[in-house]
Short mmCIF file of C-alpha atoms in Angstrom, two decimals:
data_model
loop_
_atom_site.label_atom_id
_atom_site.label_comp_id
_atom_site.label_asym_id
_atom_site.label_seq_id
_atom_site.Cartn_x
_atom_site.Cartn_y
_atom_site.Cartn_z
CA MET C 148 -28.70 7.53 24.17
CA SER C 149 -29.24 3.83 24.57
CA ALA C 150 -26.11 1.22 24.07
CA ALA C 151 -29.31 -0.03 21.90
CA ASN C 152 -30.56 2.80 19.47
CA PRO C 153 -26.69 4.23 18.71
CA VAL C 154 -27.14 6.86 16.61
CA GLN C 155 -26.11 5.59 12.97
CA ILE C 156 -23.01 8.36 12.23
CA SER C 157 -22.63 9.29 8.64
CA VAL C 158 -20.63 11.93 6.37
CA GLU C 159 -22.06 13.13 3.44
CA LYS C 160 -20.67 14.78 1.45
CA ILE C 161 -23.05 17.53 -1.14
CA GLY C 162 -21.94 19.14 -5.25
CA GLY C 163 -22.73 22.62 -5.76
CA THR C 164 -25.17 21.52 -8.56
CA SER C 165 -27.29 19.95 -6.12
CA MET C 166 -26.15 22.56 -3.21
CA SER C 167 -27.81 25.47 -5.29
CA ALA C 168 -31.12 23.35 -5.10
CA PHE C 169 -31.13 23.19 -1.72
CA GLY C 170 -34.36 22.84 -1.43
CA ASP C 171 -34.29 19.55 -2.80
CA VAL C 172 -31.52 19.91 -0.45
CA LEU C 173 -33.15 19.99 3.19
CA ARG C 174 -36.30 17.61 1.21
CA HIS C 175 -34.86 14.70 0.00
CA ILE C 176 -31.42 14.20 2.42
CA MET C 177 -31.62 16.01 6.22
CA LEU C 178 -35.13 16.11 6.71
CA HIS C 179 -36.10 13.00 4.82
CA ASN C 180 -35.00 10.03 7.15
CA LYS C 181 -37.38 11.84 10.15
CA ALA C 182 -35.07 8.64 12.21
CA HIS C 183 -31.70 9.45 10.67
CA ILE C 184 -31.60 13.87 11.05
CA ASN C 185 -28.74 14.04 13.38
CA GLY C 186 -25.40 11.71 13.39
CA ARG C 187 -25.23 13.20 10.13
CA ILE C 188 -21.78 14.98 8.97
CA TYR C 189 -22.32 17.47 5.33
CA VAL C 190 -19.52 18.74 3.88
CA VAL C 191 -20.72 21.27 1.55
CA SER C 192 -19.54 22.72 -1.67
CA ALA C 193 -20.05 26.06 -3.32
CA TYR C 194 -23.48 26.79 -4.67
CA SER C 195 -22.76 26.01 -9.15
CA GLY C 196 -20.72 28.21 -10.21
CA VAL C 197 -18.93 30.02 -7.61
CA THR C 198 -15.72 28.44 -7.41
CA ASN C 199 -16.12 29.71 -11.21
CA GLN C 200 -16.22 32.58 -10.42
CA LEU C 201 -13.91 32.93 -7.46
CA LEU C 202 -10.53 31.50 -9.67
CA GLU C 203 -11.42 30.03 -13.13
CA HIS C 204 -14.27 28.19 -14.90
CA LYS C 205 -13.47 24.63 -14.44
CA LYS C 206 -13.97 23.82 -17.92
CA THR C 207 -13.32 26.55 -20.43
CA GLY C 208 -10.77 28.86 -18.25
CA GLU C 209 -11.97 31.76 -18.10
CA ARG C 210 -10.51 34.38 -15.70
CA GLY C 211 -11.96 34.83 -12.53
CA ILE C 212 -11.04 37.14 -8.92
CA TYR C 213 -8.54 35.54 -8.76
CA ALA C 214 -6.59 36.12 -12.24
CA LEU C 215 -6.99 40.02 -11.41
CA PHE C 216 -5.72 39.56 -8.53
CA ALA C 217 -2.37 38.08 -10.37
CA GLU C 218 -2.45 40.66 -12.61
CA GLY C 219 -2.51 43.02 -9.14
CA LYS C 220 -5.50 45.25 -10.75
CA GLY C 221 -9.47 45.21 -10.41
CA TYR C 222 -9.55 42.59 -8.06
CA GLN C 223 -11.67 45.05 -5.73
CA ASP C 224 -14.30 45.73 -7.56
CA ALA C 225 -14.59 41.94 -9.11
CA LEU C 226 -15.03 40.90 -4.47
CA ASN C 227 -17.57 43.72 -5.27
CA GLY C 228 -19.05 42.57 -7.71
CA LEU C 229 -18.64 38.66 -5.60
CA ALA C 230 -21.47 40.10 -2.75
CA VAL C 231 -23.72 41.36 -4.74
CA SER C 232 -23.37 37.57 -6.21
CA LEU C 233 -23.81 35.78 -3.11
CA LYS C 234 -26.07 37.84 -1.69
CA LYS C 235 -28.56 37.10 -4.70
CA LEU C 236 -28.19 33.79 -4.18
CA ASN C 237 -29.42 34.51 -0.44
CA ALA C 238 -32.41 36.19 -0.92
CA GLY C 239 -33.57 32.59 -3.74
CA PHE C 240 -32.83 30.56 -0.62
CA ALA C 241 -35.08 32.92 2.19
CA GLU C 242 -38.23 31.22 1.71
CA LEU C 243 -36.08 27.64 2.95
CA GLY C 244 -36.25 30.01 5.69
CA LEU C 245 -32.82 31.73 5.73
CA PRO C 246 -32.60 34.79 7.85
CA LEU C 247 -31.28 37.40 4.57
CA ASP C 248 -29.74 39.73 6.91
CA VAL C 249 -27.68 37.57 8.71
CA ALA C 250 -26.77 35.22 5.77
CA ASP C 251 -25.76 38.60 4.93
CA ALA C 252 -23.50 40.04 6.81
CA PHE C 253 -21.45 37.22 6.66
CA ILE C 254 -20.59 37.46 3.51
CA ASP C 255 -19.92 41.28 4.34
CA HIS C 256 -18.13 40.32 6.58
CA ARG C 257 -16.12 36.77 5.14
CA ILE C 258 -14.85 38.93 1.95
CA ALA C 259 -13.73 41.87 4.29
CA GLN C 260 -11.32 39.24 5.74
CA ALA C 261 -10.11 38.37 2.46
CA ARG C 262 -9.60 41.83 1.14
CA GLU C 263 -7.57 41.88 4.62
CA TYR C 264 -5.22 39.26 4.07
CA LEU C 265 -5.28 40.02 -0.46
CA GLY C 266 -4.23 44.18 0.51
CA ALA C 267 -1.68 42.34 2.57
CA MET C 268 -0.69 39.76 0.17
CA GLN C 269 -0.24 42.79 -2.94
CA HIS C 270 1.97 44.49 -0.27
CA VAL C 271 4.03 41.74 0.11
CA LEU C 272 4.30 41.28 -3.64
CA ALA C 273 5.53 44.03 -4.29
CA SER C 274 8.10 43.94 -1.77
CA GLY C 275 9.85 41.40 -3.54
CA TYR C 276 10.37 39.45 -0.38
CA ILE C 277 8.78 36.14 -0.99
CA ALA C 278 8.49 33.91 -4.42
CA ARG C 279 5.81 35.61 -6.67
CA LYS C 280 4.40 31.89 -6.71
CA ASP C 281 3.94 31.21 -3.01
CA ILE C 282 1.44 34.79 -2.66
CA LEU C 283 -0.44 33.81 -5.75
CA LEU C 284 -1.32 29.41 -3.99
CA ALA C 285 -1.46 31.32 -0.84
CA ALA C 286 -4.39 34.38 -2.73
CA ARG C 287 -5.54 31.08 -4.29
CA GLU C 288 -6.48 29.44 -1.22
CA VAL C 289 -8.05 31.84 0.67
CA LEU C 290 -10.53 32.81 -2.52
CA ALA C 291 -11.44 29.65 -3.02
CA SER C 292 -12.69 28.60 1.14
CA ILE C 293 -14.91 31.88 0.33
CA GLY C 294 -17.23 29.60 -1.46
CA GLU C 295 -17.73 26.79 0.60
CA SER C 296 -17.93 29.05 3.47
CA HIS C 297 -20.93 30.87 2.11
CA SER C 298 -22.48 27.62 1.39
CA ALA C 299 -21.93 25.74 4.58
CA PHE C 300 -23.50 29.36 7.01
CA ASN C 301 -26.19 29.49 4.66
CA SER C 302 -27.48 25.30 5.38
CA VAL C 303 -27.07 25.35 9.43
CA GLU C 304 -29.02 29.00 9.17
CA ILE C 305 -31.58 26.70 7.13
CA LEU C 306 -30.78 24.08 9.16
CA LYS C 307 -32.19 26.33 12.55
CA ALA C 308 -35.43 27.64 10.70
CA ASN C 309 -36.69 24.05 10.42
CA GLY C 310 -35.78 22.99 13.88
CA VAL C 311 -32.78 20.67 12.98
CA ASN C 312 -29.47 21.75 16.08
CA ALA C 313 -26.53 22.64 13.61
CA LEU C 314 -23.33 22.92 14.27
CA LEU C 315 -21.77 25.15 11.96
CA MET C 316 -18.46 23.73 11.19
CA ASP C 317 -16.05 26.28 9.11
CA LEU C 318 -12.48 24.63 8.31
CA ALA C 319 -11.57 27.70 6.56
CA GLY C 320 -9.62 29.24 9.50
CA PHE C 321 -10.27 32.75 9.14
CA ASP C 322 -10.48 33.21 12.89
CA ASP C 323 -7.43 31.57 14.00
CA ASN C 324 -4.06 31.33 13.71
CA GLU C 325 -3.32 28.08 14.06
CA ALA C 326 -0.81 26.33 12.12
CA TRP C 327 -2.27 23.30 10.96
CA THR C 328 -2.09 20.80 8.92
CA ILE C 329 -5.29 19.55 7.32
CA ASP C 330 -5.19 17.12 8.98
CA GLU C 331 -4.47 18.13 12.45
CA ARG C 332 -7.05 21.07 11.64
CA ILE C 333 -9.82 17.81 10.85
CA ALA C 334 -8.58 16.51 13.80
CA ASN C 335 -8.64 18.92 16.53
CA SER C 336 -12.19 20.26 15.18
CA PHE C 337 -13.66 16.96 15.36
CA LYS C 338 -11.55 16.00 18.70
CA GLY C 339 -14.12 14.81 21.77
CA LEU C 340 -16.83 16.29 19.12
CA GLU C 341 -20.67 14.72 20.08
CA LEU C 342 -22.33 14.39 17.38
CA SER C 343 -25.25 11.95 18.67
CA ASP C 344 -27.80 15.13 19.06
CA LYS C 345 -26.95 17.12 16.61
CA VAL C 346 -26.45 17.47 12.47
CA VAL C 347 -22.29 19.06 11.82
CA VAL C 348 -22.12 21.41 7.93
CA ALA C 349 -18.41 21.62 7.37
CA THR C 350 -16.96 23.63 4.71
CA GLY C 351 -15.42 21.71 2.38
CA TYR C 352 -12.19 23.76 1.99
CA THR C 353 -9.66 22.73 5.43
CA LYS C 354 -6.59 25.60 5.81
CA GLY C 355 -3.60 23.62 6.47
CA THR C 356 0.40 24.96 6.08
CA GLU C 357 0.76 22.42 2.90
CA GLY C 358 -2.06 24.92 1.10
CA ILE C 359 -5.17 22.07 0.17
CA MET C 360 -5.05 23.48 -3.31
CA ARG C 361 -1.78 23.27 -4.01
CA GLU C 362 -2.41 19.76 -2.99
CA PHE C 363 -5.35 18.82 -4.57
CA ASP C 364 -6.14 21.88 -6.81
CA ARG C 365 -10.31 21.78 -7.44
CA GLY C 366 -10.69 18.47 -5.99
CA TYR C 367 -10.55 20.07 -2.93
CA SER C 368 -14.09 19.10 -0.80
CA GLU C 369 -13.75 15.77 -1.93
CA VAL C 370 -10.27 15.16 -0.14
CA THR C 371 -11.90 17.25 2.54
CA PHE C 372 -14.90 14.77 2.45
CA SER C 373 -12.60 11.89 2.27
CA LYS C 374 -9.71 13.01 5.27
CA ILE C 375 -13.41 13.74 7.86
CA ALA C 376 -14.27 10.17 7.38
CA VAL C 377 -10.71 8.75 8.30
CA GLU C 378 -11.03 10.94 11.22
CA VAL C 379 -14.51 10.19 12.36
CA ARG C 380 -14.91 6.44 10.45
CA PRO C 381 -17.99 5.50 9.25
CA THR C 382 -19.91 2.63 8.69
CA GLU C 383 -20.24 4.37 5.05
CA ALA C 384 -19.33 7.61 3.24
CA VAL C 385 -22.02 8.85 1.31
CA ILE C 386 -21.27 11.34 -2.05
CA HIS C 387 -25.17 13.15 -3.38
CA LYS C 388 -25.29 14.49 -6.73
CA GLU C 389 -27.70 15.30 -8.92
CA PHE C 390 -27.51 12.19 -11.44
CA HIS C 391 -26.80 8.56 -10.87
CA LEU C 392 -23.91 6.48 -11.66
CA SER C 393 -24.94 4.91 -14.84
CA SER C 394 -23.36 2.46 -17.40
CA ALA C 395 -22.91 6.22 -19.53
CA ASP C 396 -23.69 9.71 -19.68
CA PRO C 397 -27.83 9.86 -19.90
CA ASN C 398 -27.13 13.90 -21.51
CA LEU C 399 -24.79 11.58 -23.66
CA VAL C 400 -27.29 8.45 -24.34
CA GLY C 401 -30.65 9.10 -22.74
CA LEU C 402 -31.54 8.83 -19.50
CA GLU C 403 -32.90 5.64 -20.40
CA ASN C 404 -30.28 4.08 -21.79
CA ALA C 405 -28.43 5.10 -18.98
CA VAL C 406 -27.97 1.67 -16.08
CA ILE C 407 -27.63 2.09 -13.20
CA VAL C 408 -24.43 1.05 -11.47
CA GLY C 409 -25.13 -0.28 -8.35
CA ALA C 410 -22.23 -1.86 -7.11
CA THR C 411 -18.84 -1.51 -8.82
CA ASN C 412 -14.52 -0.93 -6.82
CA TYR C 413 -12.49 1.73 -5.99
CA ASP C 414 -9.98 0.27 -9.10
CA VAL C 415 -12.93 1.24 -11.35
CA ALA C 416 -13.31 4.20 -9.40
CA ASP C 417 -9.31 4.81 -10.15
CA GLN C 418 -10.29 4.10 -14.25
CA LEU C 419 -13.19 6.67 -14.19
CA ALA C 420 -11.26 9.33 -12.44
CA ASP C 421 -7.56 9.06 -15.60
CA VAL C 422 -10.63 9.63 -18.26
CA GLY C 423 -12.13 13.06 -16.56
CA MET C 424 -14.84 11.83 -14.80
CA GLU C 425 -15.10 11.30 -11.25
CA ALA C 426 -17.03 9.28 -9.03
CA ILE C 427 -14.67 11.03 -6.23
CA HIS C 428 -10.62 12.03 -6.50
CA PRO C 429 -8.60 9.61 -6.78
CA LYS C 430 -6.74 11.27 -4.38
CA ALA C 431 -9.51 11.50 -1.46
CA ALA C 432 -10.67 7.90 -2.48
CA LYS C 433 -7.76 6.36 -1.27
CA PRO C 434 -7.56 6.65 1.74
CA MET C 435 -10.50 5.31 2.56
CA GLU C 436 -9.89 2.74 0.39
CA LEU C 437 -6.69 2.39 2.66
CA ALA C 438 -9.43 2.34 6.05
CA GLY C 439 -11.96 -0.22 4.28
CA ILE C 440 -14.75 2.22 4.80
CA PRO C 441 -17.59 2.17 1.53
CA ILE C 442 -18.69 5.11 -0.50
CA ARG C 443 -21.76 5.18 -1.25
CA LEU C 444 -22.48 7.77 -4.58
CA LYS C 445 -26.49 8.55 -4.05
CA ASN C 446 -28.82 11.18 -7.03
CA THR C 447 -30.13 13.38 -4.80
CA PHE C 448 -33.38 13.77 -6.69
CA GLU C 449 -33.83 9.84 -5.10
CA PRO C 450 -33.66 9.60 -2.16
CA ASP C 451 -35.55 5.91 -1.70
CA HIS C 452 -32.87 4.49 -4.41
CA PRO C 453 -29.46 2.40 -3.18
CA GLY C 454 -27.54 4.51 -5.36
CA THR C 455 -24.00 3.15 -5.81
CA LEU C 456 -21.69 1.76 -3.55
CA ILE C 457 -18.35 1.55 -4.06
CA THR C 458 -16.29 -1.29 -2.14
CA LYS C 459 -12.05 -2.25 -1.73
CA ASP C 460 -12.62 -6.02 -3.34
CA PHE C 461 -16.26 -6.15 -5.17
CA VAL C 462 -16.20 -8.28 -8.77
CA GLY C 463 -19.23 -8.91 -10.48
CA GLU C 464 -21.22 -12.52 -10.12
CA ARG C 465 -21.66 -12.02 -13.83
CA ALA C 466 -19.41 -10.79 -16.30
CA ARG C 467 -19.72 -7.26 -17.63
CA VAL C 468 -18.70 -4.16 -19.15
CA GLU C 469 -20.32 -1.66 -16.39
CA MET C 470 -19.58 2.02 -17.59
CA VAL C 471 -19.12 3.46 -21.27
CA THR C 472 -16.92 6.41 -20.26
CA GLY C 473 -14.10 8.99 -21.86
CA THR C 474 -13.01 12.46 -23.33
CA ASP C 475 -12.61 14.57 -25.90
CA LYS C 476 -10.50 16.93 -24.56
CA VAL C 477 -7.51 15.02 -25.41
CA THR C 478 -4.17 15.12 -27.60
CA LEU C 479 -2.52 12.11 -29.36
CA ILE C 480 1.78 12.48 -29.60
CA GLU C 481 2.88 9.95 -31.64
CA ILE C 482 6.86 9.58 -31.84
CA HIS C 483 8.16 7.93 -35.04
CA ASP C 484 11.83 7.22 -35.21
CA PRO C 485 13.12 4.10 -37.05
CA SER C 486 17.07 4.19 -34.28
CA MET C 487 14.44 2.70 -31.69
CA VAL C 488 13.74 -0.88 -32.61
CA GLY C 489 16.23 -3.08 -30.99
CA THR C 490 17.64 0.39 -28.60
CA VAL C 491 17.20 -0.28 -25.10
CA GLY C 492 15.38 2.80 -22.95
CA PHE C 493 15.00 4.44 -26.63
CA ASP C 494 11.75 5.41 -23.68
CA ALA C 495 14.02 6.84 -20.85
CA SER C 496 14.46 10.12 -22.11
CA LEU C 497 11.27 10.68 -24.06
CA MET C 498 9.73 9.82 -20.19
CA GLU C 499 11.91 11.98 -18.81
CA ILE C 500 11.01 14.68 -21.37
CA ILE C 501 7.45 14.39 -20.07
CA SER C 502 8.29 14.14 -16.60
CA ARG C 503 9.33 17.64 -16.40
CA HIS C 504 6.62 19.13 -18.52
CA ASP C 505 4.73 17.84 -15.88
CA ILE C 506 2.40 15.78 -17.52
CA SER C 507 0.12 12.47 -16.04
CA TYR C 508 -0.44 10.46 -19.54
CA ILE C 509 -2.81 8.93 -19.64
CA LEU C 510 -2.52 5.51 -23.13
CA LYS C 511 0.55 4.92 -24.03
CA ALA C 512 0.63 2.29 -26.84
CA THR C 513 3.92 1.06 -28.45
CA ASN C 514 5.66 -0.96 -31.82
CA ALA C 515 8.70 -1.33 -32.84
CA ASN C 516 9.39 2.36 -34.17
CA SER C 517 6.68 4.71 -32.41
CA ILE C 518 5.33 5.70 -29.64
CA ALA C 519 1.83 7.93 -28.69
CA HIS C 520 0.98 8.82 -25.64
CA LEU C 521 -2.86 10.70 -24.70
CA ILE C 522 -2.35 14.13 -23.00
CA TRP C 523 -4.87 16.23 -21.77
CA ASP C 524 -5.56 19.47 -24.48
CA ASN C 525 -4.06 21.83 -22.55
CA GLN C 526 -0.98 19.98 -21.55
CA ALA C 527 0.17 19.37 -25.31
CA SER C 528 2.37 23.39 -25.03
CA ALA C 529 3.67 24.97 -27.23
CA GLU C 530 7.03 24.48 -25.33
CA LEU C 531 6.53 20.51 -25.55
CA ILE C 532 6.08 20.12 -28.77
CA ALA C 533 8.39 21.81 -29.83
CA GLU C 534 11.40 19.96 -27.55
CA LEU C 535 10.62 16.21 -28.89
CA GLU C 536 10.16 18.17 -32.69
CA GLY C 537 14.09 19.01 -31.78
CA ARG C 538 14.84 15.62 -30.34
CA TYR C 539 12.68 13.06 -32.52
CA GLN C 540 12.17 12.60 -35.90
CA VAL C 541 8.44 12.40 -36.99
CA VAL C 542 6.27 14.01 -34.47
CA THR C 543 3.14 13.40 -34.83
CA VAL C 544 -0.21 15.59 -33.00
CA LYS C 545 -3.51 14.51 -33.36
CA LYS C 546 -6.62 15.97 -31.60
CA SER C 547 -8.54 12.85 -30.17
CA ALA C 548 -10.90 11.64 -29.37
CA ILE C 549 -10.93 8.30 -25.79
CA VAL C 550 -13.67 6.35 -25.31
CA CYS C 551 -13.40 3.63 -22.32
CA ALA C 552 -15.52 0.09 -21.41
CA ILE C 553 -14.70 0.04 -17.57
CA GLY C 554 -15.70 -3.57 -15.12
CA SER C 555 -15.02 -4.61 -12.27
CA ASN C 556 -14.80 -8.22 -13.88
CA ILE C 557 -14.38 -7.97 -17.99
CA GLY C 558 -11.24 -10.56 -18.48
CA ILE C 559 -13.54 -12.72 -20.14
CA PRO C 560 -12.92 -13.78 -24.27
CA GLY C 561 -14.96 -11.63 -27.18
CA VAL C 562 -16.00 -8.82 -24.85
CA LEU C 563 -12.78 -6.64 -27.31
CA ALA C 564 -13.90 -7.97 -30.40
CA LYS C 565 -17.26 -7.58 -28.87
CA ALA C 566 -16.52 -3.44 -28.40
CA ALA C 567 -14.83 -3.33 -31.47
CA GLN C 568 -17.22 -4.01 -33.91
CA ALA C 569 -19.63 -2.00 -32.18
CA LEU C 570 -17.47 1.06 -32.84
CA ALA C 571 -17.35 0.10 -36.47
CA ASP C 572 -21.64 -0.77 -37.05
CA ALA C 573 -21.45 2.58 -36.13
CA GLY C 574 -19.03 3.97 -37.92
CA VAL C 575 -15.55 4.18 -35.63
CA ASN C 576 -12.00 3.79 -36.42
CA VAL C 577 -9.52 3.19 -33.96
CA ASN C 578 -6.66 5.04 -33.92
CA CYS C 579 -5.40 3.59 -30.73
CA VAL C 580 -6.14 0.97 -29.05
CA SER C 581 -5.09 -0.29 -24.90
CA GLN C 582 -5.68 -2.90 -22.34
CA THR C 583 -3.85 -3.92 -19.12
CA LEU C 584 -3.73 -7.83 -18.24
CA ARG C 585 -5.61 -6.54 -15.57
CA GLN C 586 -8.43 -6.58 -18.33
CA VAL C 587 -10.96 -3.16 -16.27
CA SER C 588 -10.29 -0.51 -18.67
CA MET C 589 -10.48 -1.07 -22.26
CA GLN C 590 -9.36 2.71 -24.26
CA PHE C 591 -9.85 3.38 -27.42
CA VAL C 592 -8.38 6.07 -29.20
CA ILE C 593 -10.57 7.90 -31.73
CA GLU C 594 -11.55 10.67 -33.96
CA ARG C 595 -12.55 13.84 -31.98
CA GLU C 596 -15.83 14.11 -33.86
CA ASP C 597 -16.45 10.68 -33.45
CA TYR C 598 -16.50 10.26 -29.56
CA LYS C 599 -20.38 10.74 -28.90
CA THR C 600 -21.33 8.62 -31.59
CA ALA C 601 -18.37 6.00 -29.63
CA VAL C 602 -20.09 6.74 -26.11
CA LYS C 603 -23.30 5.90 -27.69
CA ALA C 604 -22.64 2.72 -30.21
CA LEU C 605 -20.53 0.86 -26.90
CA ASN C 606 -23.65 2.06 -24.49
CA MET C 607 -25.66 -0.33 -26.51
CA ALA C 608 -23.48 -3.12 -27.48
CA LEU C 609 -21.67 -3.82 -23.88
CA CYS C 610 -24.51 -2.70 -21.27
CA VAL C 611 -28.38 -1.93 -22.65
CA ASN C 612 -27.51 -4.50 -24.92
CA SER C 613 -25.37 -6.87 -23.19
CA GLY C 614 -27.19 -10.60 -23.78
CA ALA C 615 -26.65 -13.16 -21.15
CA PRO C 616 -24.08 -13.04 -18.63
CA VAL C 617 -21.34 -15.04 -20.74
CA PRO C 618 -20.10 -18.05 -18.06
CA LYS C 619 -15.73 -17.53 -17.72
CA ALA C 620 -14.02 -21.47 -18.99
#
């Protein structure tokens, strides 16, 4: 490798939906740029649906193998079913060059290893020597790792079949007994590794003494991606998804009304994550932001499009709303108490209850006698509501939706009024509203059934038909 023509090192994350369309990944990402095949580290997720089968469905909560293990019944048969489904996935990649005998043997070996781990854990559970919670967390780690190891192994074999010098970096740690932290495992795995003549495919799951699932739950693959990027310091890190980062969800507003963002900052990415639309997991983004590593989000199926670049200091040249997003899976809990007015620290007891129930709220709105918090539906437990009703005079619980207008440069007169007018014109009533001095996100709590209507209305008014730039005073 000559100094005049060094190989560009990149770290790239490929999500589960894209991995399931691996033929497109191969054509549009890995082999697309003939001049830049080597020097790339791919951090891969499990194929779409596999982690749901291993743990539980991310959206519906439908139980997977983990729940069966926790109940102590049926998980062995479920592992047999997993092997069948993974081999069926393998068969779909045979035309790409995947050697099925080798790939299927890897599945058998890895599931056998998992059985051995889980069987030992069952014995420890039965003994009562170690806390049940700790054993179940360990089982969750073991199960989660299987999906990423499977997809990473297949990726390497397919790349080899296509003439690429590919190396598997299986960070799941099944074959060693090293008591490393996540950071130590990544540092030791990449220490002294020559990247100029090869491609590395790393598992999105990383084994560590702190437990990556315990720390980050289902966002773990992006955390691995972030930690690898911080370790090797690429010029920028890339996330490949099946869609562009756009002004709104194309499935809601139509592809023709989804404006590609192009550039934004980490603050905006945090706002998106707060309402469940993750450009990148916030705990993965923060180390990269501190290290000064930009993140580029690209559409797997449009390889020549530059996508959207997320940097620390970007501020749009003109004032505009970049994205409209939100969720209809939230609950508004309002406390009303006449003794609140003028009472110093009244909300301290309320925050103590919310904190004790391990709740991170999305929005908070107050007036003289009322405090409202917006939380995720699955956090609005009967125990929480009962405790609040036992403490405060009136507690109102309302299934709701939130819609947000977000941008790096929206601090201008008239934007809030324009947003409110767009919602009013669409027949959407606003129940709560919030915006901080920093002015990167306007949040509107609305009726749940109005969610799709609100997203469409705000996207059209603030993004698609935003009109001429509004100059700052």
